[in-house]
Amino acid sequence: MFFKRIDSTFNGKFSELFKSHYVSHGFSTRQGGFSSAPFDTLNLGSGTEDKTMSVSQNRKRFFQAVEITESQCVFPIQVHGDCVRTVTIPGTYPDTDAVITNQSGLVLTIQIADCVPVYLIDPVQMAVGLVHAGWRGSCAGIVEKTICQMNQDFGSVPSDIQVFIGPSIGPCCYEVGEDVASQFENQYLSGTWLDLWQYTEDQAQQAGVHRKKIYRANLCTRCHSSWFFSHRGSQGKTGRMMAFLGVRANENPVSTDQIK
Ligand SMILES: [Zn+2]
């Protein structure tokens, strides 16, 4: 994985996973924006206490840098639930933590500040999914549910799907209380430290994804506080990064041979 600097913002590019040009994708960092502390500086989150004007300037700058337009985007209003929506048009979708589409030109987005962004790509059916997976959604099986819905709605075969686990709070920094710990099997806990990365990976595998097609950024949002906003690292008062993923317009499906 590498980060490519574009016009003083950063567009996360995941070289292992996205070798083809048929998806547009990225992950913002906190650098290169207009917001003041504690939202400094590239806060792309709606629903924070940051100035609306700053968020809007930040979004404009980010979208320009990554060459997408806000009018192409799908914006879920995330509630830490397990609702997966199949979308065909841009707009705002309430009570939604995962979105899937096979509509080219549409760009899925989610907001992140510790929770796990999970990118799902089916290069055969030209379908994509983007999941906001915190501990609640993960416990409710949101990653598996999203893969199942891609199968039902687009005919995606799970073994064709590639999974990327983006920057989020790592097992190094995710200490949880007994109430949360009790929801997970011991293998995901080291004392009171929870490994949501491994849990996400296992969920994807249980849904039929091949282990070799699962990639991790292995970047902890709390450890890298100059790059990323961290909800835990700032006692809940901070900005949001944005993950985005879409099928580019005018691209053709690839055969399974090409993606091996
Ligand atoms: Zn960490």
mmCIF file of C-alpha atoms and ligand atoms in Angstrom:
data_model
loop_
_atom_site.group_PDB
_atom_site.id
_atom_site.type_symbol
_atom_site.label_atom_id
_atom_site.label_comp_id
_atom_site.label_asym_id
_atom_site.label_seq_id
_atom_site.Cartn_x
_atom_site.Cartn_y
_atom_site.Cartn_z
ATOM 1 C CA MET A 1 0.000 0.000 0.000
ATOM 2 C CA PHE A 2 1.124 3.542 -0.588
ATOM 3 C CA PHE A 3 -0.159 7.032 -0.195
ATOM 4 C CA LYS A 4 0.013 9.301 -3.154
ATOM 5 C CA ARG A 5 0.293 12.973 -2.533
ATOM 6 C CA ILE A 6 -2.101 14.997 -4.651
ATOM 7 C CA ASP A 7 -2.304 18.745 -4.289
ATOM 8 C CA SER A 8 -1.538 18.726 -0.548
ATOM 9 C CA THR A 9 -4.225 16.181 0.252
ATOM 10 C CA PHE A 10 -3.621 12.471 0.370
ATOM 11 C CA ASN A 11 -5.438 9.841 -1.576
ATOM 12 C CA GLY A 12 -4.884 6.404 -0.129
ATOM 13 C CA LYS A 13 -4.075 3.954 -2.904
ATOM 14 C CA PHE A 14 -3.882 0.263 -2.210
ATOM 15 C CA SER A 15 -1.496 -1.132 -4.738
ATOM 16 C CA GLU A 16 -1.911 -4.818 -3.929
ATOM 17 C CA LEU A 17 -5.632 -4.830 -4.283
ATOM 18 C CA PHE A 18 -6.458 -2.310 -6.915
ATOM 19 C CA LYS A 19 -4.127 -3.007 -9.790
ATOM 20 C CA SER A 20 -6.852 -2.436 -12.353
ATOM 21 C CA HIS A 21 -8.376 0.788 -13.460
ATOM 22 C CA TYR A 22 -11.982 -0.264 -13.235
ATOM 23 C CA VAL A 23 -12.520 1.014 -9.705
ATOM 24 C CA SER A 24 -12.006 4.470 -8.309
ATOM 25 C CA HIS A 25 -11.096 4.341 -4.642
ATOM 26 C CA GLY A 26 -9.337 6.186 -1.861
ATOM 27 C CA PHE A 27 -9.039 7.058 1.773
ATOM 28 C CA SER A 28 -8.453 10.596 2.985
ATOM 29 C CA THR A 29 -6.105 11.570 5.784
ATOM 30 C CA ARG A 30 -6.494 14.539 8.131
ATOM 31 C CA GLN A 31 -3.906 16.622 6.298
ATOM 32 C CA GLY A 32 -4.395 19.388 3.778
ATOM 33 C CA GLY A 33 -7.693 20.946 4.870
ATOM 34 C CA PHE A 34 -9.102 24.155 6.360
ATOM 35 C CA SER A 35 -10.585 23.165 9.746
ATOM 36 C CA SER A 36 -9.246 24.303 13.122
ATOM 37 C CA ALA A 37 -8.539 22.076 16.132
ATOM 38 C CA PRO A 38 -9.879 19.627 17.131
ATOM 39 C CA PHE A 39 -11.008 19.038 13.548
ATOM 40 C CA ASP A 40 -7.665 19.939 11.987
ATOM 41 C CA THR A 41 -7.531 19.968 9.196
ATOM 42 C CA LEU A 42 -9.221 17.880 6.480
ATOM 43 C CA ASN A 43 -12.429 17.057 8.329
ATOM 44 C CA LEU A 44 -14.824 15.569 5.781
ATOM 45 C CA GLY A 45 -17.460 14.523 8.299
ATOM 46 C CA SER A 46 -21.022 15.684 8.392
ATOM 47 C CA GLY A 47 -22.538 15.647 11.847
ATOM 48 C CA THR A 48 -19.437 16.882 13.685
ATOM 49 C CA GLU A 49 -19.351 20.201 15.560
ATOM 50 C CA ASP A 50 -16.991 21.681 13.005
ATOM 51 C CA LYS A 51 -18.027 24.750 10.990
ATOM 52 C CA THR A 52 -20.229 23.769 8.044
ATOM 53 C CA MET A 53 -18.241 26.094 5.788
ATOM 54 C CA SER A 54 -14.949 24.387 6.667
ATOM 55 C CA VAL A 55 -16.332 20.912 5.988
ATOM 56 C CA SER A 56 -17.747 22.071 2.714
ATOM 57 C CA GLN A 57 -14.408 23.645 1.668
ATOM 58 C CA ASN A 58 -12.598 20.471 2.718
ATOM 59 C CA ARG A 59 -14.931 18.254 0.730
ATOM 60 C CA LYS A 60 -14.595 20.451 -2.329
ATOM 61 C CA ARG A 61 -10.818 20.265 -2.114
ATOM 62 C CA PHE A 62 -10.747 16.523 -1.541
ATOM 63 C CA PHE A 63 -13.188 15.665 -4.319
ATOM 64 C CA GLN A 64 -11.253 17.826 -6.754
ATOM 65 C CA ALA A 65 -7.996 16.130 -5.784
ATOM 66 C CA VAL A 66 -9.379 12.628 -6.288
ATOM 67 C CA GLU A 67 -11.310 13.592 -9.417
ATOM 68 C CA ILE A 68 -14.813 12.749 -8.331
ATOM 69 C CA THR A 69 -17.812 15.016 -7.850
ATOM 70 C CA GLU A 70 -20.046 15.248 -4.818
ATOM 71 C CA SER A 71 -23.054 14.751 -7.108
ATOM 72 C CA GLN A 72 -21.817 11.197 -7.920
ATOM 73 C CA CYS A 73 -21.619 10.190 -4.273
ATOM 74 C CA VAL A 74 -23.664 7.998 -1.980
ATOM 75 C CA PHE A 75 -23.555 9.215 1.645
ATOM 76 C CA PRO A 76 -24.860 6.787 4.273
ATOM 77 C CA ILE A 77 -25.947 8.239 7.608
ATOM 78 C CA GLN A 78 -24.105 5.721 9.773
ATOM 79 C CA VAL A 79 -25.646 4.469 12.994
ATOM 80 C CA HIS A 80 -23.387 1.521 13.961
ATOM 81 C CA GLY A 81 -26.123 -0.819 12.759
ATOM 82 C CA ASP A 82 -26.145 -3.676 10.248
ATOM 83 C CA CYS A 83 -28.340 -2.270 7.484
ATOM 84 C CA VAL A 84 -26.941 -2.902 3.983
ATOM 85 C CA ARG A 85 -28.447 -0.907 1.125
ATOM 86 C CA THR A 86 -28.254 -1.635 -2.567
ATOM 87 C CA VAL A 87 -28.014 1.757 -4.252
ATOM 88 C CA THR A 88 -28.428 2.941 -7.819
ATOM 89 C CA ILE A 89 -28.535 6.714 -7.424
ATOM 90 C CA PRO A 90 -26.463 9.275 -5.515
ATOM 91 C CA GLY A 91 -27.782 10.837 -2.330
ATOM 92 C CA THR A 92 -28.032 10.475 1.421
ATOM 93 C CA TYR A 93 -29.243 7.203 2.928
ATOM 94 C CA PRO A 94 -30.429 7.191 6.565
ATOM 95 C CA ASP A 95 -29.726 4.376 9.044
ATOM 96 C CA THR A 96 -27.177 2.730 6.771
ATOM 97 C CA ASP A 97 -23.730 1.294 7.503
ATOM 98 C CA ALA A 98 -22.997 -0.576 4.281
ATOM 99 C CA VAL A 99 -23.735 0.228 0.656
ATOM 100 C CA ILE A 100 -23.332 -1.859 -2.486
ATOM 101 C CA THR A 101 -23.759 -1.074 -6.162
ATOM 102 C CA ASN A 102 -23.025 -2.281 -9.673
ATOM 103 C CA GLN A 103 -23.876 1.108 -11.165
ATOM 104 C CA SER A 104 -20.832 2.535 -12.905
ATOM 105 C CA GLY A 105 -20.091 6.176 -12.210
ATOM 106 C CA LEU A 106 -21.640 6.018 -8.748
ATOM 107 C CA VAL A 107 -19.209 6.530 -5.850
ATOM 108 C CA LEU A 108 -19.872 4.938 -2.461
ATOM 109 C CA THR A 109 -18.529 6.765 0.601
ATOM 110 C CA ILE A 110 -18.317 6.188 4.348
ATOM 111 C CA GLN A 111 -16.952 8.308 7.198
ATOM 112 C CA ILE A 112 -14.312 6.897 9.493
ATOM 113 C CA ALA A 113 -12.447 7.872 12.680
ATOM 114 C CA ASP A 114 -11.449 4.465 14.191
ATOM 115 C CA CYS A 115 -14.125 2.060 12.911
ATOM 116 C CA VAL A 116 -13.049 -0.348 10.193
ATOM 117 C CA PRO A 117 -13.651 0.607 6.544
ATOM 118 C CA VAL A 118 -14.085 -2.571 4.510
ATOM 119 C CA TYR A 119 -13.802 -2.336 0.721
ATOM 120 C CA LEU A 120 -15.346 -5.162 -1.325
ATOM 121 C CA ILE A 121 -14.679 -5.525 -5.040
ATOM 122 C CA ASP A 122 -16.097 -8.084 -7.432
ATOM 123 C CA PRO A 123 -14.177 -7.582 -10.681
ATOM 124 C CA VAL A 124 -16.226 -10.225 -12.479
ATOM 125 C CA GLN A 125 -19.697 -8.761 -11.963
ATOM 126 C CA MET A 126 -18.245 -5.231 -11.720
ATOM 127 C CA ALA A 127 -19.834 -4.678 -8.331
ATOM 128 C CA VAL A 128 -18.509 -2.981 -5.215
ATOM 129 C CA GLY A 129 -19.409 -2.615 -1.549
ATOM 130 C CA LEU A 130 -18.232 -0.355 1.235
ATOM 131 C CA VAL A 131 -18.813 -1.177 4.896
ATOM 132 C CA HIS A 132 -18.490 0.872 8.093
ATOM 133 C CA ALA A 133 -17.689 -1.812 10.643
ATOM 134 C CA GLY A 134 -17.352 -0.858 14.289
ATOM 135 C CA TRP A 135 -17.715 -3.464 17.009
ATOM 136 C CA ARG A 136 -21.513 -3.293 17.010
ATOM 137 C CA GLY A 137 -21.922 -3.733 13.260
ATOM 138 C CA SER A 138 -19.224 -6.413 13.234
ATOM 139 C CA CYS A 139 -20.989 -8.366 15.978
ATOM 140 C CA ALA A 140 -24.201 -8.116 13.987
ATOM 141 C CA GLY A 141 -22.385 -9.696 11.013
ATOM 142 C CA ILE A 142 -22.405 -6.673 8.704
ATOM 143 C CA VAL A 143 -19.439 -7.855 6.598
ATOM 144 C CA GLU A 144 -21.003 -11.255 5.922
ATOM 145 C CA LYS A 145 -24.381 -9.653 5.285
ATOM 146 C CA THR A 146 -22.896 -7.304 2.715
ATOM 147 C CA ILE A 147 -21.161 -10.134 0.849
ATOM 148 C CA CYS A 148 -24.430 -12.135 0.866
ATOM 149 C CA GLN A 149 -26.341 -9.163 -0.500
ATOM 150 C CA MET A 150 -23.784 -8.712 -3.305
ATOM 151 C CA ASN A 151 -24.380 -12.364 -4.141
ATOM 152 C CA GLN A 152 -28.165 -12.024 -4.121
ATOM 153 C CA ASP A 153 -28.400 -8.734 -5.993
ATOM 154 C CA PHE A 154 -25.473 -8.911 -8.423
ATOM 155 C CA GLY A 155 -24.657 -12.609 -8.654
ATOM 156 C CA SER A 156 -21.259 -11.993 -7.036
ATOM 157 C CA VAL A 157 -19.500 -15.254 -6.206
ATOM 158 C CA PRO A 158 -17.782 -14.723 -2.823
ATOM 159 C CA SER A 159 -14.571 -16.398 -4.026
ATOM 160 C CA ASP A 160 -14.255 -13.697 -6.720
ATOM 161 C CA ILE A 161 -14.533 -10.871 -4.193
ATOM 162 C CA GLN A 162 -11.454 -8.974 -3.045
ATOM 163 C CA VAL A 163 -11.502 -7.431 0.430
ATOM 164 C CA PHE A 164 -9.454 -4.548 1.738
ATOM 165 C CA ILE A 165 -9.392 -3.593 5.408
ATOM 166 C CA GLY A 166 -8.493 0.084 5.592
ATOM 167 C CA PRO A 167 -6.913 2.284 8.275
ATOM 168 C CA SER A 168 -8.763 1.976 11.604
ATOM 169 C CA ILE A 169 -8.073 1.357 15.275
ATOM 170 C CA GLY A 170 -5.706 -1.563 15.659
ATOM 171 C CA PRO A 171 -5.369 -4.279 18.289
ATOM 172 C CA CYS A 172 -2.524 -2.153 19.688
ATOM 173 C CA CYS A 173 -4.954 0.570 20.815
ATOM 174 C CA TYR A 174 -8.435 -0.896 21.060
ATOM 175 C CA GLU A 175 -9.045 -1.563 24.736
ATOM 176 C CA VAL A 176 -12.660 -2.433 25.438
ATOM 177 C CA GLY A 177 -14.824 -2.915 28.525
ATOM 178 C CA GLU A 178 -16.218 -6.223 29.707
ATOM 179 C CA ASP A 179 -19.563 -5.501 28.023
ATOM 180 C CA VAL A 180 -17.890 -5.331 24.592
ATOM 181 C CA ALA A 181 -15.301 -8.038 25.232
ATOM 182 C CA SER A 182 -18.034 -10.502 26.191
ATOM 183 C CA GLN A 183 -19.478 -10.218 22.654
ATOM 184 C CA PHE A 184 -16.312 -11.690 21.090
ATOM 185 C CA GLU A 185 -14.633 -15.063 21.244
ATOM 186 C CA ASN A 186 -11.352 -15.256 23.157
ATOM 187 C CA GLN A 187 -9.304 -15.630 20.011
ATOM 188 C CA TYR A 188 -9.993 -11.955 19.183
ATOM 189 C CA LEU A 189 -9.013 -10.706 22.613
ATOM 190 C CA SER A 190 -5.680 -10.209 24.234
ATOM 191 C CA GLY A 191 -6.753 -9.384 27.756
ATOM 192 C CA THR A 192 -9.108 -6.478 27.184
ATOM 193 C CA TRP A 193 -7.629 -5.553 23.800
ATOM 194 C CA LEU A 194 -9.831 -6.351 20.821
ATOM 195 C CA ASP A 195 -8.581 -7.249 17.345
ATOM 196 C CA LEU A 196 -11.297 -6.078 14.960
ATOM 197 C CA TRP A 197 -8.974 -6.524 11.959
ATOM 198 C CA GLN A 198 -8.741 -10.273 12.503
ATOM 199 C CA TYR A 199 -12.450 -10.490 13.244
ATOM 200 C CA THR A 200 -13.258 -8.705 9.973
ATOM 201 C CA GLU A 201 -10.912 -10.957 8.043
ATOM 202 C CA ASP A 202 -12.478 -14.086 9.535
ATOM 203 C CA GLN A 203 -15.989 -12.833 8.820
ATOM 204 C CA ALA A 204 -15.099 -12.304 5.176
ATOM 205 C CA GLN A 205 -13.555 -15.740 4.976
ATOM 206 C CA GLN A 206 -16.602 -17.350 6.561
ATOM 207 C CA ALA A 207 -18.699 -15.669 3.878
ATOM 208 C CA GLY A 208 -16.619 -17.442 1.213
ATOM 209 C CA VAL A 209 -13.847 -14.971 0.398
ATOM 210 C CA HIS A 210 -10.416 -16.528 -0.173
ATOM 211 C CA ARG A 211 -7.860 -15.643 2.481
ATOM 212 C CA LYS A 212 -5.364 -14.679 -0.226
ATOM 213 C CA LYS A 213 -7.796 -12.068 -1.530
ATOM 214 C CA ILE A 214 -8.025 -10.271 1.814
ATOM 215 C CA TYR A 215 -5.630 -7.368 2.309
ATOM 216 C CA ARG A 216 -5.004 -5.145 5.291
ATOM 217 C CA ALA A 217 -3.608 -1.637 5.500
ATOM 218 C CA ASN A 218 -2.296 -2.505 8.983
ATOM 219 C CA LEU A 219 -2.475 1.176 9.809
ATOM 220 C CA CYS A 220 -3.815 2.110 13.228
ATOM 221 C CA THR A 221 -5.655 5.434 13.294
ATOM 222 C CA ARG A 222 -4.735 6.069 16.914
ATOM 223 C CA CYS A 223 -1.035 5.295 16.512
ATOM 224 C CA HIS A 224 -0.719 7.583 13.477
ATOM 225 C CA SER A 225 -2.294 10.701 14.918
ATOM 226 C CA SER A 226 -0.631 13.091 12.479
ATOM 227 C CA TRP A 227 -2.221 11.262 9.533
ATOM 228 C CA PHE A 228 -5.570 10.204 10.907
ATOM 229 C CA PHE A 229 -8.433 11.341 13.096
ATOM 230 C CA SER A 230 -9.019 8.952 15.981
ATOM 231 C CA HIS A 231 -12.242 9.018 17.985
ATOM 232 C CA ARG A 232 -10.556 7.282 20.900
ATOM 233 C CA GLY A 233 -7.359 9.253 20.610
ATOM 234 C CA SER A 234 -9.226 12.520 21.059
ATOM 235 C CA GLN A 235 -11.955 11.601 23.531
ATOM 236 C CA GLY A 236 -14.620 11.620 20.852
ATOM 237 C CA LYS A 237 -14.146 15.188 19.635
ATOM 238 C CA THR A 238 -12.460 15.001 16.285
ATOM 239 C CA GLY A 239 -12.984 15.017 12.509
ATOM 240 C CA ARG A 240 -13.739 12.228 10.072
ATOM 241 C CA MET A 241 -11.831 10.709 7.175
ATOM 242 C CA MET A 242 -13.659 9.483 4.097
ATOM 243 C CA ALA A 243 -13.322 6.155 2.309
ATOM 244 C CA PHE A 244 -14.708 5.966 -1.203
ATOM 245 C CA LEU A 245 -15.136 3.256 -3.811
ATOM 246 C CA GLY A 246 -16.901 3.083 -7.151
ATOM 247 C CA VAL A 247 -16.941 1.304 -10.491
ATOM 248 C CA ARG A 248 -15.611 3.654 -13.115
ATOM 249 C CA ALA A 249 -17.887 4.485 -16.013
ATOM 250 C CA ASN A 250 -17.268 2.769 -19.378
ATOM 251 C CA GLU A 251 -15.226 -0.129 -18.070
ATOM 252 C CA ASN A 252 -15.698 -3.731 -19.082
ATOM 253 C CA PRO A 253 -15.791 -6.735 -16.783
ATOM 254 C CA VAL A 254 -12.607 -8.769 -16.506
ATOM 255 C CA SER A 255 -12.357 -12.519 -16.643
ATOM 256 C CA THR A 256 -11.346 -14.433 -13.551
ATOM 257 C CA ASP A 257 -8.088 -15.355 -15.332
ATOM 258 C CA GLN A 258 -7.025 -11.739 -15.396
ATOM 259 C CA ILE A 259 -7.361 -11.204 -11.681
ATOM 260 C CA LYS A 260 -5.396 -14.189 -10.423
HETATM 261 ZN ZN ZN B 1 -2.513 1.598 17.579
#
